[in-house]
PDB file of C-alpha atoms in Angstrom:
ATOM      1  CA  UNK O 161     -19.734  14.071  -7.593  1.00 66.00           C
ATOM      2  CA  UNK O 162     -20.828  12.760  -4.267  1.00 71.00           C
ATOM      3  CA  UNK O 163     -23.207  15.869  -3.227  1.00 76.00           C
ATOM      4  CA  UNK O 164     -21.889  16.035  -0.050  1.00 81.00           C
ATOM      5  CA  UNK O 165     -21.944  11.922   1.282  1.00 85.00           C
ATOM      6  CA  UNK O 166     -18.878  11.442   2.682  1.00 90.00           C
ATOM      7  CA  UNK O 167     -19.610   7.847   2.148  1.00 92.00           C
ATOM      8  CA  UNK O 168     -20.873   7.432  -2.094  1.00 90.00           C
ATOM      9  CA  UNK O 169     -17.572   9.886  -1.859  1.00 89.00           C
ATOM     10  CA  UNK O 170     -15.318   6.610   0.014  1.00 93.00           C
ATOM     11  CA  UNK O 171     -17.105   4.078  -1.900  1.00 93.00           C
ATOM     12  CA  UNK O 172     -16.122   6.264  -5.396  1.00 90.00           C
ATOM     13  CA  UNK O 173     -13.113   6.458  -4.400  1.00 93.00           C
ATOM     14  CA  UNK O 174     -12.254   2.825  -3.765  1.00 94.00           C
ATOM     15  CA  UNK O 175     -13.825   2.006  -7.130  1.00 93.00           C
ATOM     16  CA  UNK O 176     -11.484   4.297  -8.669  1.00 92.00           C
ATOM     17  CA  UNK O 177      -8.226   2.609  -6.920  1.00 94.00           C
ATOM     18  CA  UNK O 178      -9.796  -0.787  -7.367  1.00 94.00           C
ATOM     19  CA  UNK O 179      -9.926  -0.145 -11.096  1.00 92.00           C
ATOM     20  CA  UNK O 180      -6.813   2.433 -11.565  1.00 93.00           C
ATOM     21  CA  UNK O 181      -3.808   0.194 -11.796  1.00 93.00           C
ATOM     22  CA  UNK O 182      -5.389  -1.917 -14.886  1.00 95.00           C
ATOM     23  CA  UNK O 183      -6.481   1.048 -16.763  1.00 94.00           C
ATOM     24  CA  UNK O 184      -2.878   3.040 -15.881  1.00 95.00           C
ATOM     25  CA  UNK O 185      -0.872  -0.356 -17.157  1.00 97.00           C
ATOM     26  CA  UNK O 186      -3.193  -0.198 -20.482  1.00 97.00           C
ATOM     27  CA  UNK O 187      -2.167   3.235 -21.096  1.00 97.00           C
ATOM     28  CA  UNK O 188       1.570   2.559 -19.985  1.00 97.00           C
ATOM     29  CA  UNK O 189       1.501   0.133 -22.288  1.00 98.00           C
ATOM     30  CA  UNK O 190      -0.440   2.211 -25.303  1.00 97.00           C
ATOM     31  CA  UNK O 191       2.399   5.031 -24.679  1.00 97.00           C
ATOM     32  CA  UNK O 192       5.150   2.164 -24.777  1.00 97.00           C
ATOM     33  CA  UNK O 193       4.372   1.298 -28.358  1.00 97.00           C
ATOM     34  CA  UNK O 194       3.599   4.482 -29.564  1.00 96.00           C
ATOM     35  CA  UNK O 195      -0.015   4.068 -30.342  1.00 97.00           C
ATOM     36  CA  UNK O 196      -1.619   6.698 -30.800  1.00 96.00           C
ATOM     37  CA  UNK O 197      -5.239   5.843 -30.918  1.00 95.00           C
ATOM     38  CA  UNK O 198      -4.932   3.500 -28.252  1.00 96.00           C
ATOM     39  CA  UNK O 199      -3.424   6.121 -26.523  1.00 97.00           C
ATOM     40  CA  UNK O 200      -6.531   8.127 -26.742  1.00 96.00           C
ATOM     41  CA  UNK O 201      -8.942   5.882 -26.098  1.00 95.00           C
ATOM     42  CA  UNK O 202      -7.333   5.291 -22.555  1.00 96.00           C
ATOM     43  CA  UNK O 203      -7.033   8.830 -22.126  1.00 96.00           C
ATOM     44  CA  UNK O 204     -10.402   9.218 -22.604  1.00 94.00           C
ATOM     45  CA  UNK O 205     -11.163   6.368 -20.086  1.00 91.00           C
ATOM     46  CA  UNK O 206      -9.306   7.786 -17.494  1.00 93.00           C
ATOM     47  CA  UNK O 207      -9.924  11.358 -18.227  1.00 90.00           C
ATOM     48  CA  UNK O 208     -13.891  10.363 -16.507  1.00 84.00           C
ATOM     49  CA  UNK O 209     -12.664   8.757 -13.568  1.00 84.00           C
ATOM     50  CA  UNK O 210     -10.335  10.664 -12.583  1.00 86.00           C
ATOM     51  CA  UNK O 211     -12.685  13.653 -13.063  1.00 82.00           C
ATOM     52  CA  UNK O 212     -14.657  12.408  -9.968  1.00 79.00           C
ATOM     53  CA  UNK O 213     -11.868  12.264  -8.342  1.00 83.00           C
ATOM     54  CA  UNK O 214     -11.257  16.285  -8.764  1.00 79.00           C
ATOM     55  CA  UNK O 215      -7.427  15.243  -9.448  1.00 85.00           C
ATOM     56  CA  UNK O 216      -7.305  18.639 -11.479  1.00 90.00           C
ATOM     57  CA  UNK O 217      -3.386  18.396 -11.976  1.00 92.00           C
ATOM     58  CA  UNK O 218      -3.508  14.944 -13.245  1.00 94.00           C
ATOM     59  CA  UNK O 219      -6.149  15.504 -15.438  1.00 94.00           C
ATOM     60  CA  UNK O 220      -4.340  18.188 -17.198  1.00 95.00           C
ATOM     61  CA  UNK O 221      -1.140  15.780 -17.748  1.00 96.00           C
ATOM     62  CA  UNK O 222      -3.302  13.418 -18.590  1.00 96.00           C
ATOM     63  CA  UNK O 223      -5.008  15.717 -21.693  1.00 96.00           C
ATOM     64  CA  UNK O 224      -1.419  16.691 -22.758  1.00 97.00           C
ATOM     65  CA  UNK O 225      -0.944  13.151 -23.502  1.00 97.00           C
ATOM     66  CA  UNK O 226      -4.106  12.803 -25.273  1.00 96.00           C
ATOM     67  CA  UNK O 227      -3.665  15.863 -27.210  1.00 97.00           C
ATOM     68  CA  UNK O 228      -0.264  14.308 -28.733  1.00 96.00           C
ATOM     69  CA  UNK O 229      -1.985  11.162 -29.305  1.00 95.00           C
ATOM     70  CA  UNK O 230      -4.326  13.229 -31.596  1.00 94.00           C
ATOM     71  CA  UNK O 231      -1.441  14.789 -33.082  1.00 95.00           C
ATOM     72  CA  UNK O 232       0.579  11.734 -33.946  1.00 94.00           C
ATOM     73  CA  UNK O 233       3.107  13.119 -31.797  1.00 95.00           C
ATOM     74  CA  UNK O 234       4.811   9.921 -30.728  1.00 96.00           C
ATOM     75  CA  UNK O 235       7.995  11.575 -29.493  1.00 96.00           C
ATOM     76  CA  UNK O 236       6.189  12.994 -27.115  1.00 97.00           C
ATOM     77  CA  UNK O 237       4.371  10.652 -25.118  1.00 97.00           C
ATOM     78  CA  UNK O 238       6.822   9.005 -23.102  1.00 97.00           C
ATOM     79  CA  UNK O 239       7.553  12.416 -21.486  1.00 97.00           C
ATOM     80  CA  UNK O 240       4.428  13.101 -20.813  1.00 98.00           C
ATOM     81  CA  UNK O 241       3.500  10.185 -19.524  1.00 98.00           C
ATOM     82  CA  UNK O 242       6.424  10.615 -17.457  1.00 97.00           C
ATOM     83  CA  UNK O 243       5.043  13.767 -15.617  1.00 97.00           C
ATOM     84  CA  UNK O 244       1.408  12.477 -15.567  1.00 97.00           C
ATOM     85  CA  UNK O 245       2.803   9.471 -13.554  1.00 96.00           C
ATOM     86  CA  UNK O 246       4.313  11.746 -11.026  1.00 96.00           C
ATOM     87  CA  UNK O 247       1.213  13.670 -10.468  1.00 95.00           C
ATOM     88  CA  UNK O 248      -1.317  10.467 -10.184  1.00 95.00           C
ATOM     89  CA  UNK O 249       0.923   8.843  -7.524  1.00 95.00           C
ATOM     90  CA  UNK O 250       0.398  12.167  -5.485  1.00 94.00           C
ATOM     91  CA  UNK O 251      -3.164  12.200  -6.307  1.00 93.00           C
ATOM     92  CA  UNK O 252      -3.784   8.418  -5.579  1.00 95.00           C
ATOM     93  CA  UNK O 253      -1.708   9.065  -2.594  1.00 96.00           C
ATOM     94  CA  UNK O 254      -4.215  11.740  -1.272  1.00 94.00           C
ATOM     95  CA  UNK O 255      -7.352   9.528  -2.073  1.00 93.00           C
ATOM     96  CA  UNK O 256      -5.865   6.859   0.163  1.00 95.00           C
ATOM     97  CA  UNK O 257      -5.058   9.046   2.677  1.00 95.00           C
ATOM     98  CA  UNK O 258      -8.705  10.253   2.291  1.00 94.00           C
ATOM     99  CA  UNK O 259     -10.174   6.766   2.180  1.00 95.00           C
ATOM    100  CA  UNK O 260      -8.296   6.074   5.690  1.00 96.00           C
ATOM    101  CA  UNK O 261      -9.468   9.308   7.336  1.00 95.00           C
ATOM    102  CA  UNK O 262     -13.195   8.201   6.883  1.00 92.00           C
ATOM    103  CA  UNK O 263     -12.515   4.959   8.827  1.00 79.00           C
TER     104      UNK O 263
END
């Protein structure tokens, strides 16, 4: 995404973290009732960030969880939320850890 700037690539990332815990309570909360169109729609939203982010393991988790939203499959979004949240703390962990290098 950045083309090689080590610095559009720090200043993407800290727009991501800057704007990740809203959009991961939204879907937390989207997932806690059940809703399955909400559900997509902040899959969707995330999906695009975290696609600059090249968090390929999230982003997979992630599209599991919109993929049951689009089937109505209700019973299945808690535990795949569950597993998505385990892979975006790594993933956020490495951007940080990224973010700090650069300093």
């Amino acid at each position: 995404m950045a083309g090689g700037d080590v610095r559009l690539a720090v200043e993407l990332a800290r727009i991501f973290l800057s704007h990740y815990d809203e959009m991961h309570r939204s879907l937390a909360d989207a997932v806690g009732r059940r809703d399955p169109l909400e559900v997509r729609r902040m899959v969707h939203s995330i999906e695009g960030s975290l696609g600059a982010m090249g968090s390929l393991e999230s982003i997979e988790r992630l599209s599991a969880i919109g993929q049951a939203g689009r089937d109505e499959r209700r019973d299945l979004l808690e535990k795949l939320f569950s597993l998505y949240e385990e892979s975006i703390e790594r993933s956020n962990d490495e951007i940080r850890l990224f973010i700090d290098a650069q300093k």
